[in-house]
Short mmCIF file of C-alpha atoms and ligand atoms in Angstrom, two decimals:
data_model
loop_
_atom_site.label_atom_id
_atom_site.label_comp_id
_atom_site.label_asym_id
_atom_site.label_seq_id
_atom_site.Cartn_x
_atom_site.Cartn_y
_atom_site.Cartn_z
CA UNK A 1 83.85 -87.70 -90.45
CA UNK A 2 87.13 -85.95 -89.62
CA UNK A 3 90.75 -85.73 -89.19
CA UNK A 4 93.13 -85.21 -86.49
CA UNK A 5 97.20 -84.63 -86.14
CA UNK A 6 98.09 -85.99 -82.51
CA UNK A 7 100.64 -83.82 -81.73
CA UNK A 8 103.00 -85.90 -78.51
CA UNK A 9 102.78 -90.14 -78.39
CA UNK A 10 103.16 -90.97 -74.54
CA UNK A 11 100.91 -92.43 -71.71
CA UNK A 12 97.98 -89.57 -72.34
CA UNK A 13 98.27 -89.53 -76.13
CA UNK A 14 98.63 -93.54 -76.36
CA UNK A 15 95.11 -93.80 -74.80
CA UNK A 16 92.76 -90.95 -77.12
CA UNK A 17 94.85 -92.70 -80.23
CA UNK A 18 93.58 -95.65 -79.38
CA UNK A 19 90.37 -94.75 -78.24
CA UNK A 20 89.95 -92.29 -81.10
CA UNK A 21 90.42 -95.45 -83.34
CA UNK A 22 87.32 -97.32 -81.28
CA UNK A 23 85.54 -93.70 -82.43
CA UNK A 24 86.24 -94.58 -86.12
CA UNK A 25 82.42 -93.13 -87.21
CA UNK A 26 83.52 -90.17 -86.03
CA UNK A 27 87.96 -90.49 -86.51
CA UNK A 28 88.57 -91.73 -90.24
CA UNK A 29 92.07 -90.26 -90.01
CA UNK A 30 94.80 -89.75 -87.61
CA UNK A 31 98.57 -89.22 -87.94
CA UNK A 32 100.39 -89.68 -85.03
CA UNK A 33 103.60 -87.13 -84.98
CA UNK A 34 105.42 -86.76 -82.32
CA UNK A 35 109.27 -85.64 -81.08
CA UNK A 36 110.31 -90.01 -81.20
CA UNK A 37 108.70 -90.97 -84.46
CA UNK A 38 109.84 -95.21 -83.32
CA UNK A 39 106.95 -94.89 -80.64
CA UNK A 40 104.43 -93.52 -82.94
CA UNK A 41 105.40 -96.57 -85.55
CA UNK A 42 105.16 -98.36 -82.81
CA UNK A 43 101.77 -97.67 -82.11
CA UNK A 44 100.65 -97.27 -85.54
CA UNK A 45 101.99 -100.28 -86.21
CA UNK A 46 99.44 -102.07 -82.93
CA UNK A 47 96.43 -100.21 -84.07
CA UNK A 48 96.66 -100.65 -87.87
CA UNK A 49 93.89 -102.85 -89.45
CA UNK A 50 91.05 -101.15 -88.19
CA UNK A 51 88.85 -97.94 -89.93
CA UNK A 52 90.80 -95.21 -88.77
CA UNK A 53 93.48 -94.74 -91.52
CA UNK A 54 96.66 -94.13 -88.85
CA UNK A 55 99.72 -92.36 -90.36
CA UNK A 56 102.70 -90.92 -88.98
CA UNK A 57 105.78 -88.50 -88.41
CA UNK A 58 108.70 -87.11 -86.34
CA UNK A 59 107.64 -83.55 -84.95
CA UNK A 60 109.66 -80.91 -83.07
CA UNK A 61 106.11 -78.86 -81.89
CA UNK A 62 108.63 -76.09 -80.24
CA UNK A 63 109.00 -74.86 -83.83
CA UNK A 64 105.78 -73.36 -85.53
CA UNK A 65 106.74 -73.76 -89.24
CA UNK A 66 107.14 -77.75 -88.50
CA UNK A 67 103.89 -77.90 -86.84
CA UNK A 68 102.47 -75.41 -89.39
CA UNK A 69 104.01 -77.66 -92.66
CA UNK A 70 102.63 -80.91 -91.33
CA UNK A 71 99.61 -79.74 -90.61
CA UNK A 72 99.37 -78.15 -94.20
CA UNK A 73 100.34 -81.59 -95.42
CA UNK A 74 98.05 -83.19 -93.63
CA UNK A 75 94.95 -81.04 -93.36
CA UNK A 76 93.61 -82.27 -90.23
CA UNK A 77 90.18 -80.99 -89.06
CA UNK A 78 91.31 -80.61 -85.24
CA UNK A 79 95.29 -80.52 -83.52
CA UNK A 80 95.23 -82.55 -80.75
CA UNK A 81 97.56 -81.41 -78.24
CA UNK A 82 99.19 -84.06 -76.56
CA UNK A 83 103.10 -83.04 -76.22
CA UNK A 84 103.96 -80.95 -72.41
CA UNK A 85 102.29 -77.09 -71.51
CA UNK A 86 105.65 -76.05 -73.17
CA UNK A 87 103.82 -76.42 -76.57
CA UNK A 88 100.70 -74.96 -76.01
CA UNK A 89 101.23 -71.78 -77.53
CA UNK A 90 103.76 -72.85 -80.74
CA UNK A 91 100.92 -75.52 -81.50
CA UNK A 92 98.51 -72.57 -80.59
CA UNK A 93 100.33 -70.53 -83.05
CA UNK A 94 100.45 -73.26 -86.42
CA UNK A 95 96.58 -73.52 -85.44
CA UNK A 96 96.24 -69.97 -86.02
CA UNK A 97 98.18 -70.00 -89.25
CA UNK A 98 96.57 -72.83 -90.98
CA UNK A 99 92.84 -72.27 -89.57
CA UNK A 100 93.08 -75.32 -87.49
CA UNK A 101 90.94 -75.93 -84.54
CA UNK A 102 93.10 -77.30 -81.66
CA UNK A 103 92.29 -78.82 -77.70
CA UNK A 104 95.38 -80.06 -75.34
CA UNK A 105 94.91 -81.14 -71.79
CA UNK A 106 97.33 -78.74 -70.27
CA UNK A 107 97.76 -74.68 -69.71
CA UNK A 108 101.04 -73.66 -71.22
CA UNK A 109 103.68 -73.40 -68.44
CA UNK A 110 106.85 -71.35 -69.36
CA UNK A 111 110.03 -74.64 -68.77
CA UNK A 112 111.95 -72.06 -67.19
CA UNK A 113 109.66 -70.86 -64.44
CA UNK A 114 106.44 -73.15 -62.34
CA UNK A 115 103.86 -70.88 -63.45
CA UNK A 116 100.99 -72.24 -65.15
CA UNK A 117 97.98 -69.74 -65.57
CA UNK A 118 95.81 -69.57 -68.54
CA UNK A 119 96.35 -65.65 -69.25
CA UNK A 120 98.72 -66.80 -72.39
CA UNK A 121 96.51 -68.98 -73.97
CA UNK A 122 93.38 -66.53 -73.22
CA UNK A 123 95.29 -63.82 -74.85
CA UNK A 124 94.32 -65.84 -78.41
CA UNK A 125 90.26 -65.25 -77.46
CA UNK A 126 90.43 -62.73 -80.69
CA UNK A 127 92.48 -64.41 -82.90
CA UNK A 128 90.94 -67.78 -83.21
CA UNK A 129 87.31 -66.25 -82.84
CA UNK A 130 88.84 -63.77 -86.04
CA UNK A 131 90.29 -67.29 -87.53
CA UNK A 132 86.55 -69.26 -87.54
CA UNK A 133 88.35 -72.02 -85.52
CA UNK A 134 87.64 -73.13 -81.72
CA UNK A 135 90.28 -73.66 -79.38
CA UNK A 136 89.43 -76.37 -76.24
CA UNK A 137 91.64 -75.88 -73.18
CA UNK A 138 92.35 -78.27 -70.52
CA UNK A 139 90.24 -81.08 -71.78
CA UNK A 140 91.38 -84.18 -69.95
CA UNK A 141 90.51 -85.25 -66.55
CA UNK A 142 91.29 -82.49 -64.16
CA UNK A 143 91.42 -80.00 -65.76
CA UNK A 144 88.42 -81.41 -67.92
CA UNK A 145 85.56 -83.60 -67.00
CA UNK A 146 85.46 -81.53 -63.55
CA UNK A 147 85.07 -78.51 -65.29
CA UNK A 148 82.16 -80.76 -67.66
CA UNK A 149 80.51 -81.70 -64.41
CA UNK A 150 81.06 -78.63 -62.53
CA UNK A 151 78.71 -76.59 -66.59
CA UNK A 152 76.48 -80.02 -65.67
CA UNK A 153 75.73 -79.33 -61.88
CA UNK A 154 75.75 -75.92 -62.79
CA UNK A 155 72.86 -77.08 -65.53
CA UNK A 156 70.37 -79.15 -64.16
CA UNK A 157 70.59 -78.96 -60.62
CA UNK A 158 71.82 -75.27 -58.73
CA UNK A 159 71.03 -71.84 -59.01
CA UNK A 160 73.70 -70.70 -57.88
CA UNK A 161 77.22 -72.89 -56.86
CA UNK A 162 79.87 -71.22 -53.62
CA UNK A 163 81.74 -73.83 -52.90
CA UNK A 164 83.10 -76.38 -55.01
CA UNK A 165 85.83 -79.43 -53.53
CA UNK A 166 87.82 -81.29 -56.56
CA UNK A 167 88.99 -84.13 -54.75
CA UNK A 168 91.51 -86.91 -56.33
CA UNK A 169 92.03 -90.00 -55.03
CA UNK A 170 94.60 -92.23 -57.02
CA UNK A 171 94.52 -95.53 -54.86
CA UNK A 172 96.77 -97.25 -57.32
CA UNK A 173 99.99 -99.26 -56.13
CA UNK A 174 102.42 -100.24 -58.96
CA UNK A 175 105.35 -101.22 -56.56
CA UNK A 176 108.03 -98.95 -56.83
CA UNK A 177 108.67 -96.41 -53.46
CA UNK A 178 108.32 -93.57 -55.41
CA UNK A 179 107.03 -92.90 -59.46
CA UNK A 180 104.86 -90.53 -60.86
CA UNK A 181 101.54 -91.76 -63.01
CA UNK A 182 101.96 -89.30 -65.62
CA UNK A 183 105.27 -86.68 -66.81
CA UNK A 184 107.48 -87.06 -63.33
CA UNK A 185 108.84 -83.30 -64.60
CA UNK A 186 104.92 -81.77 -64.71
CA UNK A 187 103.89 -83.80 -62.18
CA UNK A 188 106.59 -83.02 -59.47
CA UNK A 189 106.78 -78.99 -60.73
CA UNK A 190 102.75 -78.94 -60.29
CA UNK A 191 103.32 -80.84 -56.04
CA UNK A 192 106.27 -79.15 -55.26
CA UNK A 193 104.45 -75.56 -55.95
CA UNK A 194 102.87 -73.63 -53.00
CA UNK A 195 99.28 -74.28 -52.87
CA UNK A 196 96.51 -72.09 -53.58
CA UNK A 197 92.39 -71.97 -53.08
CA UNK A 198 90.37 -69.38 -53.81
CA UNK A 199 88.13 -67.57 -52.23
CA UNK A 200 85.96 -64.75 -51.95
CA UNK A 201 87.14 -62.91 -55.01
CA UNK A 202 91.15 -64.11 -54.80
CA UNK A 203 93.66 -66.01 -54.77
CA UNK A 204 94.84 -67.71 -50.74
CA UNK A 205 98.29 -69.50 -51.32
CA UNK A 206 99.33 -71.96 -48.48
CA UNK A 207 102.66 -73.52 -48.29
CA UNK A 208 103.63 -76.69 -51.14
CA UNK A 209 101.14 -79.85 -49.19
CA UNK A 210 100.25 -77.58 -46.34
CA UNK A 211 96.75 -78.47 -45.78
CA UNK A 212 95.27 -81.50 -45.21
CA UNK A 213 92.11 -83.69 -44.75
CA UNK A 214 90.90 -87.10 -44.50
CA UNK A 215 87.84 -87.88 -47.02
CA UNK A 216 86.07 -91.38 -47.08
CA UNK A 217 86.27 -91.82 -51.01
CA UNK A 218 83.89 -94.18 -52.52
CA UNK A 219 84.70 -97.75 -53.21
CA UNK A 220 88.03 -96.27 -52.56
CA UNK A 221 87.82 -95.55 -48.54
CA UNK A 222 89.31 -93.21 -46.12
CA UNK A 223 92.75 -91.35 -47.79
CA UNK A 224 94.74 -88.67 -46.11
CA UNK A 225 94.60 -85.79 -49.11
CA UNK A 226 96.91 -82.49 -49.53
CA UNK A 227 95.46 -79.12 -50.64
CA UNK A 228 97.46 -78.08 -54.27
CA UNK A 229 96.82 -75.69 -56.98
CA UNK A 230 95.16 -76.20 -59.90
CA UNK A 231 94.85 -74.90 -62.59
CA UNK A 232 91.20 -75.02 -63.13
CA UNK A 233 90.44 -73.35 -60.18
CA UNK A 234 90.88 -70.02 -62.05
CA UNK A 235 88.83 -70.85 -65.16
CA UNK A 236 86.52 -72.32 -62.85
CA UNK A 237 86.86 -68.86 -60.62
CA UNK A 238 85.40 -67.09 -63.47
CA UNK A 239 83.11 -68.93 -65.19
CA UNK A 240 80.93 -70.22 -62.12
CA UNK A 241 78.42 -67.42 -61.05
CA UNK A 242 78.51 -67.05 -56.98
CA UNK A 243 81.34 -69.21 -56.10
CA UNK A 244 82.86 -68.00 -52.91
CA UNK A 245 85.02 -70.88 -52.49
CA UNK A 246 87.67 -73.77 -54.71
CA UNK A 247 89.45 -76.24 -52.72
CA UNK A 248 91.56 -78.73 -55.22
CA UNK A 249 92.59 -81.90 -53.17
CA UNK A 250 94.75 -85.04 -54.45
CA UNK A 251 95.71 -87.82 -51.91
CA UNK A 252 99.80 -88.88 -51.92
CA UNK A 253 100.65 -91.99 -49.82
CA UNK A 254 103.47 -91.75 -47.18
CA UNK A 255 106.18 -93.21 -48.81
CA UNK A 256 105.36 -90.70 -52.30
CA UNK A 257 105.86 -87.47 -49.42
CA UNK A 258 108.88 -88.66 -47.47
CA UNK A 259 110.68 -89.80 -51.18
CA UNK A 260 109.67 -85.98 -52.12
CA UNK A 261 110.71 -84.10 -49.22
CA UNK A 262 114.35 -85.95 -49.70
CA UNK A 263 114.44 -85.40 -53.46
CA UNK A 264 113.55 -81.61 -52.67
CA UNK A 265 115.94 -81.25 -49.63
CA UNK A 266 118.40 -82.66 -51.70
CA UNK A 267 118.01 -80.11 -54.56
CA UNK A 268 116.73 -82.70 -57.42
CA UNK A 269 113.68 -81.03 -57.68
CA UNK A 270 115.34 -77.88 -58.91
CA UNK A 271 114.40 -76.43 -62.43
CA UNK A 272 117.16 -74.08 -62.18
CA UNK A 273 120.48 -75.22 -64.35
CA UNK A 274 123.79 -77.14 -63.08
CA UNK A 275 126.99 -76.91 -64.32
CA UNK A 276 127.67 -81.29 -64.10
CA UNK A 277 131.27 -82.82 -65.81
CA UNK A 278 131.50 -79.51 -68.15
CA UNK A 279 127.88 -79.12 -69.56
CA UNK A 280 124.75 -77.52 -67.65
CA UNK A 281 121.89 -79.88 -66.84
CA UNK A 282 118.66 -79.34 -65.18
CA UNK A 283 118.28 -81.93 -62.03
CA UNK A 284 114.56 -82.33 -62.35
CA UNK A 285 114.91 -83.27 -66.39
CA UNK A 286 117.87 -85.56 -64.77
CA UNK A 287 115.74 -87.28 -62.35
CA UNK A 288 112.97 -87.34 -64.69
CA UNK A 289 115.30 -90.02 -66.63
CA UNK A 290 116.33 -91.85 -63.66
CA UNK A 291 112.94 -92.25 -62.65
CA UNK A 292 110.16 -95.19 -64.52
CA UNK A 293 108.65 -93.76 -67.47
CA UNK A 294 104.63 -93.76 -66.37
CA UNK A 295 104.72 -95.54 -69.59
CA UNK A 296 106.05 -98.63 -67.99
CA UNK A 297 103.70 -98.50 -64.78
CA UNK A 298 100.44 -100.22 -66.83
CA UNK A 299 101.26 -103.52 -66.40
CA UNK A 300 101.96 -103.63 -62.48
CA UNK A 301 99.49 -100.94 -61.28
CA UNK A 302 96.83 -102.18 -59.07
CA UNK A 303 94.17 -100.33 -57.24
CA UNK A 304 91.74 -97.67 -58.72
CA UNK A 305 91.58 -93.50 -58.68
CA UNK A 306 87.88 -91.50 -58.05
CA UNK A 307 88.05 -87.91 -59.19
CA UNK A 308 85.32 -85.89 -58.69
CA UNK A 309 83.66 -82.20 -57.56
CA UNK A 310 81.08 -81.55 -54.44
CA UNK A 311 79.48 -78.85 -54.74
CA UNK A 312 77.71 -76.97 -52.35
CA UNK A 313 74.89 -74.07 -52.80
CA UNK A 314 71.27 -73.41 -53.69
CA UNK A 315 68.05 -74.50 -55.43
CA UNK A 316 65.14 -72.71 -55.58
CA UNK A 317 65.72 -70.67 -52.27
CA UNK A 318 67.12 -73.80 -50.38
CA UNK A 319 70.67 -75.42 -49.89
CA UNK A 320 71.49 -78.35 -51.79
CA UNK A 321 74.80 -80.72 -52.29
CA UNK A 322 75.96 -82.97 -55.21
CA UNK A 323 79.04 -84.93 -55.76
CA UNK A 324 79.56 -86.43 -58.31
CA UNK A 325 82.29 -88.67 -59.40
CA UNK A 326 84.03 -91.31 -61.39
CA UNK A 327 85.68 -94.35 -60.21
CA UNK A 328 88.21 -96.04 -62.76
CA UNK A 329 90.37 -99.16 -62.03
CA UNK A 330 93.77 -99.80 -63.14
CA UNK A 331 93.64 -102.82 -64.04
CA UNK A 332 90.49 -103.11 -66.06
CA UNK A 333 92.71 -99.65 -67.99
CA UNK A 334 95.03 -102.26 -67.88
CA UNK A 335 93.45 -105.33 -69.85
CA UNK A 336 91.76 -102.51 -72.09
CA UNK A 337 94.33 -100.31 -73.50
CA UNK A 338 97.52 -101.43 -72.14
CA UNK A 339 97.93 -98.51 -69.79
CA UNK A 340 97.44 -97.11 -65.84
CA UNK A 341 93.87 -95.37 -65.41
CA UNK A 342 95.40 -91.77 -64.81
CA UNK A 343 96.58 -91.67 -68.33
CA UNK A 344 92.83 -93.99 -68.99
CA UNK A 345 90.80 -91.00 -67.99
CA UNK A 346 93.18 -88.01 -69.46
CA UNK A 347 93.04 -89.81 -72.72
CA UNK A 348 89.54 -90.88 -72.68
CA UNK A 349 88.20 -87.23 -72.74
CA UNK A 350 90.45 -85.99 -74.88
CA UNK A 351 88.88 -87.79 -77.71
CA UNK A 352 85.69 -87.13 -76.11
CA UNK A 353 86.40 -83.03 -76.75
CA UNK A 354 87.49 -84.09 -80.28
CA UNK A 355 84.80 -85.50 -81.23
CA UNK A 356 83.00 -82.31 -79.95
CA UNK A 357 84.25 -80.30 -82.00
CA UNK A 358 84.94 -82.45 -84.87
CA UNK A 359 80.25 -83.68 -84.90
CA UNK A 360 80.05 -79.53 -84.87
CA UNK A 361 78.49 -79.99 -81.19
CA UNK A 362 81.22 -77.67 -79.68
CA UNK A 363 81.29 -75.27 -81.84
CA UNK A 364 82.20 -72.25 -80.63
CA UNK A 365 84.69 -69.70 -82.28
CA UNK A 366 87.14 -68.81 -79.99
CA UNK A 367 89.31 -70.13 -77.81
CA UNK A 368 87.18 -71.81 -74.48
CA UNK A 369 87.18 -73.62 -71.13
CA UNK A 370 85.35 -76.93 -71.17
CA UNK A 371 82.56 -75.10 -68.32
CA UNK A 372 81.94 -72.92 -71.11
CA UNK A 373 80.56 -74.87 -73.51
CA UNK A 374 77.13 -77.05 -73.34
CA UNK A 375 77.58 -81.07 -70.68
CA UNK A 376 74.83 -82.74 -71.94
CA UNK A 377 76.32 -84.78 -74.92
CA UNK A 378 79.90 -84.55 -73.06
CA UNK A 379 78.41 -86.37 -70.06
CA UNK A 380 76.33 -89.26 -72.02
CA UNK A 381 79.78 -90.30 -74.19
CA UNK A 382 81.47 -90.41 -70.42
CA UNK A 383 79.14 -93.13 -69.75
CA UNK A 384 79.68 -94.94 -73.36
CA UNK A 385 83.47 -94.56 -73.23
CA UNK A 386 84.27 -95.78 -70.56
CA UNK A 387 84.67 -93.25 -67.72
CA UNK A 388 81.15 -93.75 -66.61
CA UNK A 389 79.78 -90.97 -63.67
CA UNK A 390 78.51 -91.94 -60.25
CA UNK A 391 76.13 -89.04 -58.18
CA UNK A 392 75.05 -88.51 -55.00
CA UNK A 393 72.34 -86.42 -53.30
CA UNK A 394 73.36 -86.26 -49.70
CA UNK A 395 77.43 -86.23 -49.73
CA UNK A 396 79.32 -85.73 -46.37
CA UNK A 397 81.48 -82.34 -47.27
CA UNK A 398 85.38 -81.47 -46.51
CA UNK A 399 85.99 -79.70 -43.72
P1 NDP B 401 104.03 -88.17 -71.60
O1 NDP B 401 106.19 -87.65 -71.14
O2 NDP B 401 104.27 -89.57 -71.44
O3 NDP B 401 104.79 -87.60 -73.17
C1 NDP B 401 104.85 -86.62 -73.81
C2 NDP B 401 105.45 -86.44 -75.30
O4 NDP B 401 104.69 -85.01 -75.89
C3 NDP B 401 105.59 -87.63 -75.50
O5 NDP B 401 105.67 -88.87 -76.49
C4 NDP B 401 106.71 -87.01 -76.12
O6 NDP B 401 107.91 -87.14 -76.82
C5 NDP B 401 106.00 -85.39 -76.84
N1 NDP B 401 107.00 -84.40 -76.85
C6 NDP B 401 107.86 -83.42 -76.03
N2 NDP B 401 108.19 -82.62 -76.52
C7 NDP B 401 107.56 -82.69 -77.67
C8 NDP B 401 108.27 -81.75 -78.26
N3 NDP B 401 108.84 -80.53 -78.61
N4 NDP B 401 107.83 -82.14 -79.86
C9 NDP B 401 106.98 -83.21 -80.19
N5 NDP B 401 106.76 -83.68 -78.89
C10 NDP B 401 107.34 -83.57 -77.73
O7 NDP B 401 102.91 -87.06 -70.82
P2 NDP B 401 101.60 -87.83 -70.63
O8 NDP B 401 101.59 -88.43 -72.00
O9 NDP B 401 102.12 -88.28 -69.26
O10 NDP B 401 101.25 -86.18 -70.47
C11 NDP B 401 101.01 -85.53 -71.63
C12 NDP B 401 99.52 -84.43 -71.51
O11 NDP B 401 98.99 -84.33 -70.36
C13 NDP B 401 101.01 -83.17 -70.37
O12 NDP B 401 100.69 -81.97 -70.87
C14 NDP B 401 100.14 -83.67 -68.75
O13 NDP B 401 100.61 -82.80 -68.60
C15 NDP B 401 99.10 -83.74 -69.84
N6 NDP B 401 98.12 -84.67 -68.30
C16 NDP B 401 97.04 -83.81 -68.41
C17 NDP B 401 96.11 -84.70 -67.19
C18 NDP B 401 94.68 -84.18 -67.00
O14 NDP B 401 94.33 -84.47 -66.00
N7 NDP B 401 94.08 -82.97 -67.74
C19 NDP B 401 97.02 -85.55 -66.70
C20 NDP B 401 97.88 -85.99 -67.29
C21 NDP B 401 98.23 -85.89 -67.61
P3 NDP B 401 109.58 -87.99 -76.14
O15 NDP B 401 108.56 -89.35 -76.75
O16 NDP B 401 110.24 -88.13 -77.49
O17 NDP B 401 109.85 -87.95 -75.36
#
C-alpha cells in the first residue's frame, strides 16, 4: 500500500520498523536512514526475509538538502521522524519541498536551549495545508496515545472534560544504579527543567520535581510520582473544550532522583559548552556518552509500565470520572521485538499513526496534534498491535 522513510535508528525507531514489517499489508517498502548507517544495516539484516522490502541509507537530518535528496530518490508516501527533537524542522522543511507527509514523536527543541514548544512546528500549518500534505505531531505514547485517549474520552464519554491528569509510571528495574530509558540527553533535559501545569487558562510554573504525589497504579502498586512539564499539555489545553486543569506526573525511584541531584550539583547536566583539554564539550553530551545506551537495557529490564489519563468532567449535566491506561511488560516487549517497554510504547503508536495516514483514515491536510483527529480506528489498532488499554469508570483521583 505505501512506502515509509524512517529517519533515526535508535531505541524507538527499531520498534517502529519491526512493527511496520509486522503490518506489511500497509507498509510494503521501508527505507531506514540514520546518522550511523551500520545500525540501519544490522536492523535490515535482522528483519529481511519478510514481505516488507527494506533498504538503508546514511543521512544527516540536520541538513535539509540531504533529506530532500533521499526523499527524491526513494519517493516515500510518509517520512517518520524518529531521530531527535533537534531535527524536526529540517525534516519538515524537506517534506514541504518534496510534498511528502510527516510524522514525529517529540516536539522541536533548539539544541542550545532546553525549551520545547509547539510554536515552531505549528508555524508550518498553512504551508502544509497549501502543499496538500499532512504532518502528525507527537505520535508516541506521551505525547501520542495520551492525546488519542483524550480525543476518545471527549468523543464518547464527556460533554465537557474539566480536569485531566496524565500519569506515567515505569516500575521497570534494569539493575543499574542510574540509567535513562530513552535518549539520556533528552530525558535529563526534560526532568531537570522547571515543572509546569495548566490551570484556569494559564501555565503555572513549579521548581523541578517540587510537587510529589503517591498513586496506586493498577498492576504496579503504589508509587511516588512527580509533576513535570510535558509537551502534550500545550496542545491539549487548546483542544479540550472547557478544560480547567491539566497536570502530568511521572514516577521516579529514589536512586534515580539521588543520582540526578548529584549530577546536577556537580554541573554534569549542564548544556552550556565548557573548555576541556583544548576543546569545547557539552557536559550533558559527555554524560550521555558514559551512561548505558537505552537500547542495551532491553535484556535486563524486568517489571511493567502503566501510562494513562484520568479525566473528570460532566456528561448530561452529571459529574463523571474516567481512567484509561495501558500496562506494558518490559520482558514481554523484549521477547517480541528485542526492546524494553519505553521504546515499545513509543514505537508502536508511531507505526499506527503512519498507517492511519497511509490508509487515508487520517487525511486532513495541514499540521495536527493527534487529539485533533478521529481516535476510533487508532484505539482499535492499539488493542491489536500490542498496546491494549483498560478502563475504570470509578477511579481514585489524584489530590
Ligand atoms: P535514540 O538516541 O536511541 O535514537 C535516536 C536516533 O536518531 C539514533 O539512531 C541517532 O543516530 C539518530 N540521529 C540523531 N541525530 C541525527 C541526525 N542529525 N541525522 C540522522 N540521524 C540522527 O533515541 P530514542 O529512540 O530513545 O528516541 C527517539 C525519539 O523519540 C526522540 O525524539 C525522543 O524524544 C522521542 N520519544 C518520544 C516518546 C513519546 O512517548 N512521545 C517517548 C520516548 C522517546 P546515532 O545512532 O548515530 O546516534
